[in-house]
Amino acid sequence: MNTKGTHGDISKDIKSFYDYVNNHIVTTDFTKQIDDEICYLKLDTKVSREFMLMEARLLDERRESEAVGIAKGEAKEKLATAKRMLAKGCYSLENIAELTSLPIEQVEALKADQA
């Protein structure tokens, strides 16, 4: 949801919710209920602590997900490089394994697949 967007017509209730999200302005009973609940939760140290822990876990998961994505991209690039080296035909399997950091068995399997 883009709370700062201006495209299209929105209802008064949605506008008041957006105003609350963007500027913490309470203009309706609904945004008053939201504000009261947030204030209550902020005062409850146990709940506040749980929210902080949940936020930390979400951040850890996001970082882990990014790391997995990077590792997958690097693995694909290593395989692509090994395939190009095999196609040239001027590198030994051992050299390809060394230069791409792939196990020799994987390079051998790639060569077998190309045959």
CSV table of C-alpha atoms in Angstrom, one decimal:
chain,number,residue,atom,x,y,z
A,1,MET,CA,0.0,0.0,0.0
A,2,ASN,CA,1.4,3.4,-0.9
A,3,THR,CA,0.1,5.7,1.8
A,4,LYS,CA,1.6,8.8,0.1
A,5,GLY,CA,0.2,8.1,-3.4
A,6,THR,CA,-2.2,10.5,-5.1
A,7,HIS,CA,-3.6,8.3,-7.9
A,8,GLY,CA,-7.3,7.8,-7.9
A,9,ASP,CA,-10.1,8.6,-5.4
A,10,ILE,CA,-10.0,7.2,-1.9
A,11,SER,CA,-12.6,7.2,0.8
A,12,LYS,CA,-12.5,9.5,3.8
A,13,ASP,CA,-11.8,6.5,6.0
A,14,ILE,CA,-8.8,5.4,4.0
A,15,LYS,CA,-7.5,9.0,3.8
A,16,SER,CA,-7.7,9.3,7.6
A,17,PHE,CA,-5.9,6.0,7.9
A,18,TYR,CA,-3.1,7.2,5.5
A,19,ASP,CA,-2.9,10.5,7.5
A,20,TYR,CA,-2.4,8.5,10.7
A,21,VAL,CA,0.2,6.2,9.1
A,22,ASN,CA,2.2,9.1,7.6
A,23,ASN,CA,1.8,11.8,10.2
A,24,HIS,CA,0.2,10.2,13.3
A,25,ILE,CA,-2.8,12.5,13.0
A,26,VAL,CA,-5.9,11.1,14.7
A,27,THR,CA,-9.0,12.3,12.8
A,28,THR,CA,-11.6,9.5,13.2
A,29,ASP,CA,-12.8,6.9,15.7
A,30,PHE,CA,-11.0,4.3,13.8
A,31,THR,CA,-7.6,6.0,13.9
A,32,LYS,CA,-8.2,6.8,17.6
A,33,GLN,CA,-8.7,3.1,18.2
A,34,ILE,CA,-5.4,2.3,16.4
A,35,ASP,CA,-3.6,5.0,18.3
A,36,ASP,CA,-4.9,3.8,21.6
A,37,GLU,CA,-3.9,0.2,20.9
A,38,ILE,CA,-0.4,1.3,19.8
A,39,CYS,CA,0.0,3.4,22.9
A,40,TYR,CA,-1.1,0.5,25.1
A,41,LEU,CA,1.3,-1.9,23.3
A,42,LYS,CA,4.2,0.6,23.7
A,43,LEU,CA,3.5,0.8,27.5
A,44,ASP,CA,3.4,-3.0,27.9
A,45,THR,CA,7.1,-3.9,28.2
A,46,LYS,CA,6.5,-7.6,27.6
A,47,VAL,CA,4.7,-6.9,24.3
A,48,SER,CA,7.2,-4.2,23.4
A,49,ARG,CA,10.0,-6.7,23.9
A,50,GLU,CA,8.2,-9.3,21.8
A,51,PHE,CA,7.8,-6.9,19.0
A,52,MET,CA,11.5,-6.0,19.1
A,53,LEU,CA,12.4,-9.7,19.1
A,54,MET,CA,10.1,-10.3,16.2
A,55,GLU,CA,11.6,-7.4,14.3
A,56,ALA,CA,15.1,-8.7,14.9
A,57,ARG,CA,14.0,-12.2,13.7
A,58,LEU,CA,12.5,-10.7,10.5
A,59,LEU,CA,15.7,-8.8,9.9
A,60,ASP,CA,17.8,-11.9,10.4
A,61,GLU,CA,15.5,-13.8,8.0
A,62,ARG,CA,15.8,-11.1,5.4
A,63,ARG,CA,19.6,-11.1,5.6
A,64,GLU,CA,19.7,-14.9,5.4
A,65,SER,CA,17.4,-14.8,2.4
A,66,GLU,CA,19.7,-12.3,0.7
A,67,ALA,CA,22.7,-14.4,1.4
A,68,VAL,CA,21.1,-17.5,0.0
A,69,GLY,CA,20.2,-15.5,-3.2
A,70,ILE,CA,23.7,-14.3,-3.6
A,71,ALA,CA,25.1,-17.8,-3.1
A,72,LYS,CA,22.7,-19.2,-5.7
A,73,GLY,CA,23.8,-16.5,-8.1
A,74,GLU,CA,27.4,-17.2,-7.5
A,75,ALA,CA,26.9,-20.9,-8.0
A,76,LYS,CA,25.1,-20.3,-11.3
A,77,GLU,CA,27.9,-18.1,-12.5
A,78,LYS,CA,30.5,-20.7,-11.6
A,79,LEU,CA,28.6,-23.3,-13.6
A,80,ALA,CA,28.2,-21.0,-16.6
A,81,THR,CA,31.9,-20.2,-16.5
A,82,ALA,CA,32.8,-23.9,-16.3
A,83,LYS,CA,30.5,-24.6,-19.3
A,84,ARG,CA,32.1,-21.8,-21.4
A,85,MET,CA,35.6,-23.1,-20.5
A,86,LEU,CA,34.6,-26.7,-21.5
A,87,ALA,CA,33.1,-25.4,-24.8
A,88,LYS,CA,36.4,-23.7,-25.6
A,89,GLY,CA,38.2,-27.0,-25.2
A,90,CYS,CA,41.5,-25.5,-24.2
A,91,TYR,CA,41.3,-26.1,-20.4
A,92,SER,CA,41.9,-29.3,-18.5
A,93,LEU,CA,39.1,-30.4,-16.2
A,94,GLU,CA,41.5,-29.8,-13.2
A,95,ASN,CA,42.1,-26.2,-14.3
A,96,ILE,CA,38.4,-25.6,-14.7
A,97,ALA,CA,37.7,-27.0,-11.2
A,98,GLU,CA,40.5,-24.9,-9.8
A,99,LEU,CA,39.5,-21.7,-11.5
A,100,THR,CA,35.8,-22.0,-10.8
A,101,SER,CA,36.1,-23.5,-7.3
A,102,LEU,CA,33.8,-26.3,-8.4
A,103,PRO,CA,34.5,-29.9,-7.3
A,104,ILE,CA,36.2,-31.9,-10.0
A,105,GLU,CA,33.3,-34.4,-10.0
A,106,GLN,CA,30.9,-31.6,-10.9
A,107,VAL,CA,33.1,-30.4,-13.8
A,108,GLU,CA,33.3,-34.0,-15.0
A,109,ALA,CA,29.5,-34.2,-14.9
A,110,LEU,CA,29.2,-31.0,-16.9
A,111,LYS,CA,31.6,-32.4,-19.5
A,112,ALA,CA,29.5,-35.6,-19.7
A,113,ASP,CA,26.3,-33.6,-20.2
A,114,GLN,CA,27.9,-31.7,-23.0
A,115,ALA,CA,28.9,-34.8,-24.8
